[in-house]
Amino acid sequence: MAAMIRTRFAPSPNGQLHLGHAYAAVVAHDLARARGGEFLLRIEDIDGTRSRAELIPEILADLDWLGLRWDGPVVHQSSRLPSYQAAAERLKAQDLLYPCRCTRAEVLAASPGTGPDGPIYPGTCRGRAVDPAGAAWRLDMAKAVSLTGPLEWTDALAGVQRAQPEAFGDVVLLRKEAPASYHLAATLDDAADGVTLVTRGADLFASTHVHRLLQALLGLSVPVWHHHGLLVESDGRKLAKRRGSPALADLRRSGADGPALAQALRTALFPAGISLVSGVGIAP
Ligand code: GLU
């Protein structure tokens, strides 16, 4: 018998959910249900500067309205900070993290180029005595990669990939203003929750190279990924609430039919001006 499949939808409560989120949730939900598996809900609420607690009940109501039922308790990343800290301590003990006090402007000014997450870190604080109090902690990428050797991961749509985390440079794993970066928290949570199929938009395809590296460094289980296409507007840009894509909460309150909307997304019946773009390399 095939192993149980477990997927998750992992929204960040930084803004109201829109159709792009609904599509992501439908994909994660349906892939699990089609194989008798489980669908989890995780709230990625650790970005202190952007996360808004009042949006969390709205997210739950949106999913309920769409007819998407999740299994088990809702996971809040804010309740898991000690596990992120413990993992970071393990990496520090291997001398794989170093404190960095550079500002964004300083990184930008000296950056050797742009990686998938933005300007590549120029390495300014690597090997320097930096006061760790209140600093960010970066992964020494070259050292990490030399420790694990070559790695591979599998995308259900794009096939086997050679992990290329080097393109990110020394990524931040513990942020100054947040207890953990997305890369660290999401990787740890997917392993802790036994997620076997990580579904998310193709805009996060490159992040998986870093996640695969972290799994190897921390001895975590390795899922399969499914990077789905993204809903884009007629100008080719990702849907965004700030550009006027309707919030699910507004549609819900206006009396729109949630399950009918979920069904429309399943059958690629998108509202006028919105289309699905598949494949990798879509800018976040
Ligand atoms: N929290 C991320 C977002 O809302 C999704 C992360 C993931 O699925 O890995 O874009």
PDB file of N, CA and C in Angstrom, residues 37-113:
ATOM      1  N   GLY A  37      -5.552  11.097   1.759  1.00  0.00           N
ATOM      2  CA  GLY A  37      -4.573  11.608   2.714  1.00  0.00           C
ATOM      3  C   GLY A  37      -5.094  12.746   3.565  1.00  0.00           C
ATOM      4  N   GLU A  38      -4.170  13.399   4.247  1.00  0.00           N
ATOM      5  CA  GLU A  38      -4.534  14.476   5.169  1.00  0.00           C
ATOM      6  C   GLU A  38      -4.073  15.830   4.651  1.00  0.00           C
ATOM      7  N   PHE A  39      -4.826  16.826   5.027  1.00  0.00           N
ATOM      8  CA  PHE A  39      -4.572  18.204   4.615  1.00  0.00           C
ATOM      9  C   PHE A  39      -4.476  19.036   5.891  1.00  0.00           C
ATOM     10  N   LEU A  40      -3.312  19.639   6.117  1.00  0.00           N
ATOM     11  CA  LEU A  40      -3.084  20.410   7.345  1.00  0.00           C
ATOM     12  C   LEU A  40      -3.144  21.909   7.056  1.00  0.00           C
ATOM     13  N   LEU A  41      -3.389  22.657   8.096  1.00  0.00           N
ATOM     14  CA  LEU A  41      -3.380  24.119   7.988  1.00  0.00           C
ATOM     15  C   LEU A  41      -2.348  24.686   8.946  1.00  0.00           C
ATOM     16  N   ARG A  42      -1.440  25.467   8.409  1.00  0.00           N
ATOM     17  CA  ARG A  42      -0.391  26.088   9.236  1.00  0.00           C
ATOM     18  C   ARG A  42      -0.395  27.594   9.001  1.00  0.00           C
ATOM     19  N   ILE A  43      -0.440  28.320  10.076  1.00  0.00           N
ATOM     20  CA  ILE A  43      -0.427  29.777   9.984  1.00  0.00           C
ATOM     21  C   ILE A  43       1.006  30.259  10.219  1.00  0.00           C
ATOM     22  N   GLU A  44       1.570  30.911   9.216  1.00  0.00           N
ATOM     23  CA  GLU A  44       2.976  31.348   9.300  1.00  0.00           C
ATOM     24  C   GLU A  44       2.998  32.782   9.854  1.00  0.00           C
ATOM     25  N   ASP A  45       2.876  32.844  11.177  1.00  0.00           N
ATOM     26  CA  ASP A  45       2.632  34.129  11.859  1.00  0.00           C
ATOM     27  C   ASP A  45       3.819  34.599  12.705  1.00  0.00           C
ATOM     28  N   ILE A  46       5.028  34.445  12.171  1.00  0.00           N
ATOM     29  CA  ILE A  46       6.174  34.859  12.996  1.00  0.00           C
ATOM     30  C   ILE A  46       6.863  36.119  12.492  1.00  0.00           C
ATOM     31  N   ASP A  47       6.301  36.727  11.457  1.00  0.00           N
ATOM     32  CA  ASP A  47       6.900  37.975  10.992  1.00  0.00           C
ATOM     33  C   ASP A  47       6.267  39.116  11.778  1.00  0.00           C
ATOM     34  N   GLY A  48       6.952  39.475  12.858  1.00  0.00           N
ATOM     35  CA  GLY A  48       6.403  40.454  13.801  1.00  0.00           C
ATOM     36  C   GLY A  48       6.040  41.779  13.161  1.00  0.00           C
ATOM     37  N   THR A  49       6.727  42.146  12.103  1.00  0.00           N
ATOM     38  CA  THR A  49       6.448  43.456  11.513  1.00  0.00           C
ATOM     39  C   THR A  49       5.258  43.409  10.546  1.00  0.00           C
ATOM     40  N   ARG A  50       4.937  42.227  10.029  1.00  0.00           N
ATOM     41  CA  ARG A  50       3.875  42.161   9.014  1.00  0.00           C
ATOM     42  C   ARG A  50       2.668  41.328   9.418  1.00  0.00           C
ATOM     43  N   SER A  51       2.870  40.412  10.375  1.00  0.00           N
ATOM     44  CA  SER A  51       1.810  39.473  10.728  1.00  0.00           C
ATOM     45  C   SER A  51       0.706  40.181  11.519  1.00  0.00           C
ATOM     46  N   ARG A  52      -0.549  39.898  11.188  1.00  0.00           N
ATOM     47  CA  ARG A  52      -1.683  40.549  11.871  1.00  0.00           C
ATOM     48  C   ARG A  52      -2.616  39.477  12.427  1.00  0.00           C
ATOM     49  N   ALA A  53      -2.614  39.371  13.757  1.00  0.00           N
ATOM     50  CA  ALA A  53      -3.378  38.305  14.432  1.00  0.00           C
ATOM     51  C   ALA A  53      -4.860  38.345  14.073  1.00  0.00           C
ATOM     52  N   GLU A  54      -5.387  39.543  13.827  1.00  0.00           N
ATOM     53  CA  GLU A  54      -6.840  39.632  13.570  1.00  0.00           C
ATOM     54  C   GLU A  54      -7.224  38.994  12.234  1.00  0.00           C
ATOM     55  N   LEU A  55      -6.227  38.728  11.380  1.00  0.00           N
ATOM     56  CA  LEU A  55      -6.556  38.101  10.095  1.00  0.00           C
ATOM     57  C   LEU A  55      -6.695  36.586  10.197  1.00  0.00           C
ATOM     58  N   ILE A  56      -6.200  36.006  11.289  1.00  0.00           N
ATOM     59  CA  ILE A  56      -6.191  34.534  11.384  1.00  0.00           C
ATOM     60  C   ILE A  56      -7.610  33.948  11.383  1.00  0.00           C
ATOM     61  N   PRO A  57      -8.533  34.471  12.218  1.00  0.00           N
ATOM     62  CA  PRO A  57      -9.896  33.927  12.137  1.00  0.00           C
ATOM     63  C   PRO A  57     -10.531  34.111  10.756  1.00  0.00           C
ATOM     64  N   GLU A  58     -10.127  35.161  10.066  1.00  0.00           N
ATOM     65  CA  GLU A  58     -10.656  35.396   8.711  1.00  0.00           C
ATOM     66  C   GLU A  58     -10.170  34.306   7.748  1.00  0.00           C
ATOM     67  N   ILE A  59      -8.913  33.901   7.918  1.00  0.00           N
ATOM     68  CA  ILE A  59      -8.354  32.847   7.053  1.00  0.00           C
ATOM     69  C   ILE A  59      -9.119  31.539   7.274  1.00  0.00           C
ATOM     70  N   LEU A  60      -9.363  31.223   8.535  1.00  0.00           N
ATOM     71  CA  LEU A  60     -10.097  29.985   8.839  1.00  0.00           C
ATOM     72  C   LEU A  60     -11.508  30.053   8.241  1.00  0.00           C
ATOM     73  N   ALA A  61     -12.117  31.214   8.377  1.00  0.00           N
ATOM     74  CA  ALA A  61     -13.476  31.379   7.837  1.00  0.00           C
ATOM     75  C   ALA A  61     -13.468  31.272   6.308  1.00  0.00           C
ATOM     76  N   ASP A  62     -12.432  31.800   5.669  1.00  0.00           N
ATOM     77  CA  ASP A  62     -12.333  31.723   4.199  1.00  0.00           C
ATOM     78  C   ASP A  62     -12.269  30.266   3.744  1.00  0.00           C
ATOM     79  N   LEU A  63     -11.439  29.472   4.413  1.00  0.00           N
ATOM     80  CA  LEU A  63     -11.283  28.069   4.007  1.00  0.00           C
ATOM     81  C   LEU A  63     -12.584  27.306   4.228  1.00  0.00           C
ATOM     82  N   ASP A  64     -13.206  27.600   5.341  1.00  0.00           N
ATOM     83  CA  ASP A  64     -14.476  26.968   5.661  1.00  0.00           C
ATOM     84  C   ASP A  64     -15.515  27.316   4.591  1.00  0.00           C
ATOM     85  N   TRP A  65     -15.525  28.572   4.220  1.00  0.00           N
ATOM     86  CA  TRP A  65     -16.464  29.068   3.195  1.00  0.00           C
ATOM     87  C   TRP A  65     -16.226  28.379   1.850  1.00  0.00           C
ATOM     88  N   LEU A  66     -14.936  28.127   1.537  1.00  0.00           N
ATOM     89  CA  LEU A  66     -14.607  27.453   0.272  1.00  0.00           C
ATOM     90  C   LEU A  66     -14.968  25.962   0.318  1.00  0.00           C
ATOM     91  N   GLY A  67     -15.259  25.470   1.519  1.00  0.00           N
ATOM     92  CA  GLY A  67     -15.575  24.046   1.649  1.00  0.00           C
ATOM     93  C   GLY A  67     -14.340  23.183   1.816  1.00  0.00           C
ATOM     94  N   LEU A  68     -13.239  23.790   2.258  1.00  0.00           N
ATOM     95  CA  LEU A  68     -11.986  23.039   2.437  1.00  0.00           C
ATOM     96  C   LEU A  68     -11.785  22.764   3.920  1.00  0.00           C
ATOM     97  N   ARG A  69     -11.952  21.516   4.323  1.00  0.00           N
ATOM     98  CA  ARG A  69     -11.788  21.146   5.740  1.00  0.00           C
ATOM     99  C   ARG A  69     -10.380  20.611   5.959  1.00  0.00           C
ATOM    100  N   TRP A  70      -9.735  21.084   6.995  1.00  0.00           N
ATOM    101  CA  TRP A  70      -8.386  20.618   7.286  1.00  0.00           C
ATOM    102  C   TRP A  70      -8.422  19.578   8.391  1.00  0.00           C
ATOM    103  N   ASP A  71      -7.358  18.820   8.503  1.00  0.00           N
ATOM    104  CA  ASP A  71      -7.264  17.769   9.523  1.00  0.00           C
ATOM    105  C   ASP A  71      -6.432  18.269  10.696  1.00  0.00           C
ATOM    106  N   GLY A  72      -6.839  17.869  11.880  1.00  0.00           N
ATOM    107  CA  GLY A  72      -6.042  18.166  13.074  1.00  0.00           C
ATOM    108  C   GLY A  72      -6.114  19.622  13.460  1.00  0.00           C
ATOM    109  N   PRO A  73      -5.385  19.959  14.530  1.00  0.00           N
ATOM    110  CA  PRO A  73      -5.406  21.349  14.993  1.00  0.00           C
ATOM    111  C   PRO A  73      -4.664  22.276  14.029  1.00  0.00           C
ATOM    112  N   VAL A  74      -5.063  23.533  14.030  1.00  0.00           N
ATOM    113  CA  VAL A  74      -4.338  24.532  13.240  1.00  0.00           C
ATOM    114  C   VAL A  74      -2.993  24.760  13.917  1.00  0.00           C
ATOM    115  N   VAL A  75      -1.920  24.717  13.134  1.00  0.00           N
ATOM    116  CA  VAL A  75      -0.591  24.979  13.690  1.00  0.00           C
ATOM    117  C   VAL A  75      -0.275  26.466  13.536  1.00  0.00           C
ATOM    118  N   HIS A  76       0.174  27.069  14.627  1.00  0.00           N
ATOM    119  CA  HIS A  76       0.623  28.472  14.555  1.00  0.00           C
ATOM    120  C   HIS A  76       2.133  28.470  14.744  1.00  0.00           C
ATOM    121  N   GLN A  77       2.845  29.024  13.809  1.00  0.00           N
ATOM    122  CA  GLN A  77       4.310  29.026  13.955  1.00  0.00           C
ATOM    123  C   GLN A  77       4.743  29.773  15.214  1.00  0.00           C
ATOM    124  N   SER A  78       3.952  30.740  15.637  1.00  0.00           N
ATOM    125  CA  SER A  78       4.328  31.510  16.831  1.00  0.00           C
ATOM    126  C   SER A  78       4.399  30.631  18.078  1.00  0.00           C
ATOM    127  N   SER A  79       3.796  29.440  18.023  1.00  0.00           N
ATOM    128  CA  SER A  79       3.862  28.550  19.190  1.00  0.00           C
ATOM    129  C   SER A  79       5.052  27.598  19.097  1.00  0.00           C
ATOM    130  N   ARG A  80       5.836  27.733  18.048  1.00  0.00           N
ATOM    131  CA  ARG A  80       6.922  26.776  17.848  1.00  0.00           C
ATOM    132  C   ARG A  80       8.312  27.426  17.868  1.00  0.00           C
ATOM    133  N   LEU A  81       8.376  28.601  18.430  1.00  0.00           N
ATOM    134  CA  LEU A  81       9.662  29.315  18.391  1.00  0.00           C
ATOM    135  C   LEU A  81      10.798  28.525  19.034  1.00  0.00           C
ATOM    136  N   PRO A  82      10.545  27.794  20.147  1.00  0.00           N
ATOM    137  CA  PRO A  82      11.672  27.063  20.747  1.00  0.00           C
ATOM    138  C   PRO A  82      12.278  26.035  19.786  1.00  0.00           C
ATOM    139  N   SER A  83      11.456  25.436  18.921  1.00  0.00           N
ATOM    140  CA  SER A  83      12.021  24.428  18.008  1.00  0.00           C
ATOM    141  C   SER A  83      12.912  25.096  16.954  1.00  0.00           C
ATOM    142  N   TYR A  84      12.567  26.323  16.556  1.00  0.00           N
ATOM    143  CA  TYR A  84      13.417  27.022  15.576  1.00  0.00           C
ATOM    144  C   TYR A  84      14.756  27.393  16.228  1.00  0.00           C
ATOM    145  N   GLN A  85      14.641  27.836  17.477  1.00  0.00           N
ATOM    146  CA  GLN A  85      15.845  28.218  18.212  1.00  0.00           C
ATOM    147  C   GLN A  85      16.759  27.006  18.408  1.00  0.00           C
ATOM    148  N   ALA A  86      16.145  25.874  18.763  1.00  0.00           N
ATOM    149  CA  ALA A  86      16.942  24.663  19.022  1.00  0.00           C
ATOM    150  C   ALA A  86      17.670  24.228  17.742  1.00  0.00           C
ATOM    151  N   ALA A  87      16.992  24.310  16.618  1.00  0.00           N
ATOM    152  CA  ALA A  87      17.638  23.916  15.353  1.00  0.00           C
ATOM    153  C   ALA A  87      18.781  24.872  15.028  1.00  0.00           C
ATOM    154  N   ALA A  88      18.539  26.151  15.272  1.00  0.00           N
ATOM    155  CA  ALA A  88      19.595  27.134  15.001  1.00  0.00           C
ATOM    156  C   ALA A  88      20.807  26.873  15.898  1.00  0.00           C
ATOM    157  N   GLU A  89      20.540  26.488  17.155  1.00  0.00           N
ATOM    158  CA  GLU A  89      21.659  26.201  18.068  1.00  0.00           C
ATOM    159  C   GLU A  89      22.475  25.020  17.545  1.00  0.00           C
ATOM    160  N   ARG A  90      21.799  24.041  16.986  1.00  0.00           N
ATOM    161  CA  ARG A  90      22.533  22.891  16.428  1.00  0.00           C
ATOM    162  C   ARG A  90      23.440  23.331  15.276  1.00  0.00           C
ATOM    163  N   LEU A  91      22.935  24.215  14.469  1.00  0.00           N
ATOM    164  CA  LEU A  91      23.745  24.701  13.342  1.00  0.00           C
ATOM    165  C   LEU A  91      24.898  25.579  13.839  1.00  0.00           C
ATOM    166  N   LYS A  92      24.612  26.350  14.895  1.00  0.00           N
ATOM    167  CA  LYS A  92      25.684  27.186  15.480  1.00  0.00           C
ATOM    168  C   LYS A  92      26.782  26.301  16.056  1.00  0.00           C
ATOM    169  N   ALA A  93      26.363  25.196  16.685  1.00  0.00           N
ATOM    170  CA  ALA A  93      27.344  24.295  17.301  1.00  0.00           C
ATOM    171  C   ALA A  93      28.260  23.681  16.238  1.00  0.00           C
ATOM    172  N   GLN A  94      27.760  23.606  15.013  1.00  0.00           N
ATOM    173  CA  GLN A  94      28.603  23.094  13.911  1.00  0.00           C
ATOM    174  C   GLN A  94      29.337  24.235  13.207  1.00  0.00           C
ATOM    175  N   ASP A  95      29.225  25.427  13.783  1.00  0.00           N
ATOM    176  CA  ASP A  95      29.890  26.593  13.225  1.00  0.00           C
ATOM    177  C   ASP A  95      29.389  26.921  11.811  1.00  0.00           C
ATOM    178  N   LEU A  96      28.102  26.665  11.590  1.00  0.00           N
ATOM    179  CA  LEU A  96      27.533  26.926  10.260  1.00  0.00           C
ATOM    180  C   LEU A  96      26.772  28.253  10.188  1.00  0.00           C
ATOM    181  N   LEU A  97      26.561  28.884  11.350  1.00  0.00           N
ATOM    182  CA  LEU A  97      25.872  30.186  11.364  1.00  0.00           C
ATOM    183  C   LEU A  97      26.812  31.246  11.908  1.00  0.00           C
ATOM    184  N   TYR A  98      26.632  32.452  11.441  1.00  0.00           N
ATOM    185  CA  TYR A  98      27.403  33.564  12.010  1.00  0.00           C
ATOM    186  C   TYR A  98      26.506  34.797  12.133  1.00  0.00           C
ATOM    187  N   PRO A  99      26.771  35.613  13.183  1.00  0.00           N
ATOM    188  CA  PRO A  99      25.932  36.798  13.375  1.00  0.00           C
ATOM    189  C   PRO A  99      26.269  37.893  12.369  1.00  0.00           C
ATOM    190  N   CYS A 100      25.255  38.637  11.998  1.00  0.00           N
ATOM    191  CA  CYS A 100      25.435  39.692  10.989  1.00  0.00           C
ATOM    192  C   CYS A 100      24.622  40.899  11.414  1.00  0.00           C
ATOM    193  N   ARG A 101      25.244  42.050  11.367  1.00  0.00           N
ATOM    194  CA  ARG A 101      24.539  43.270  11.758  1.00  0.00           C
ATOM    195  C   ARG A 101      24.361  44.221  10.585  1.00  0.00           C
ATOM    196  N   CYS A 102      24.610  43.737   9.386  1.00  0.00           N
ATOM    197  CA  CYS A 102      24.508  44.629   8.218  1.00  0.00           C
ATOM    198  C   CYS A 102      23.064  45.074   7.995  1.00  0.00           C
ATOM    199  N   THR A 103      22.915  46.293   7.573  1.00  0.00           N
ATOM    200  CA  THR A 103      21.586  46.786   7.198  1.00  0.00           C
ATOM    201  C   THR A 103      21.309  46.370   5.746  1.00  0.00           C
ATOM    202  N   ARG A 104      20.048  46.467   5.349  1.00  0.00           N
ATOM    203  CA  ARG A 104      19.688  46.166   3.960  1.00  0.00           C
ATOM    204  C   ARG A 104      20.495  47.018   2.987  1.00  0.00           C
ATOM    205  N   ALA A 105      20.642  48.292   3.341  1.00  0.00           N
ATOM    206  CA  ALA A 105      21.355  49.219   2.452  1.00  0.00           C
ATOM    207  C   ALA A 105      22.819  48.805   2.309  1.00  0.00           C
ATOM    208  N   GLU A 106      23.414  48.361   3.422  1.00  0.00           N
ATOM    209  CA  GLU A 106      24.825  47.923   3.357  1.00  0.00           C
ATOM    210  C   GLU A 106      24.973  46.674   2.498  1.00  0.00           C
ATOM    211  N   VAL A 107      24.013  45.748   2.633  1.00  0.00           N
ATOM    212  CA  VAL A 107      24.064  44.529   1.820  1.00  0.00           C
ATOM    213  C   VAL A 107      23.944  44.901   0.348  1.00  0.00           C
ATOM    214  N   LEU A 108      22.990  45.743   0.054  1.00  0.00           N
ATOM    215  CA  LEU A 108      22.735  46.143  -1.333  1.00  0.00           C
ATOM    216  C   LEU A 108      23.966  46.810  -1.945  1.00  0.00           C
ATOM    217  N   ALA A 109      24.597  47.679  -1.171  1.00  0.00           N
ATOM    218  CA  ALA A 109      25.732  48.447  -1.695  1.00  0.00           C
ATOM    219  C   ALA A 109      26.898  47.549  -2.091  1.00  0.00           C
ATOM    220  N   ALA A 110      27.090  46.446  -1.371  1.00  0.00           N
ATOM    221  CA  ALA A 110      28.276  45.600  -1.631  1.00  0.00           C
ATOM    222  C   ALA A 110      27.912  44.264  -2.285  1.00  0.00           C
ATOM    223  N   SER A 111      26.624  44.052  -2.579  1.00  0.00           N
ATOM    224  CA  SER A 111      26.179  42.744  -3.074  1.00  0.00           C
ATOM    225  C   SER A 111      26.808  42.412  -4.432  1.00  0.00           C
ATOM    226  N   PRO A 112      27.244  41.153  -4.587  1.00  0.00           N
ATOM    227  CA  PRO A 112      27.809  40.758  -5.884  1.00  0.00           C
ATOM    228  C   PRO A 112      26.748  40.448  -6.935  1.00  0.00           C
ATOM    229  N   GLY A 113      25.486  40.453  -6.577  1.00  0.00           N
ATOM    230  CA  GLY A 113      24.446  40.147  -7.564  1.00  0.00           C
ATOM    231  C   GLY A 113      23.148  39.802  -6.875  1.00  0.00           C
TER     232      GLY A 113
END
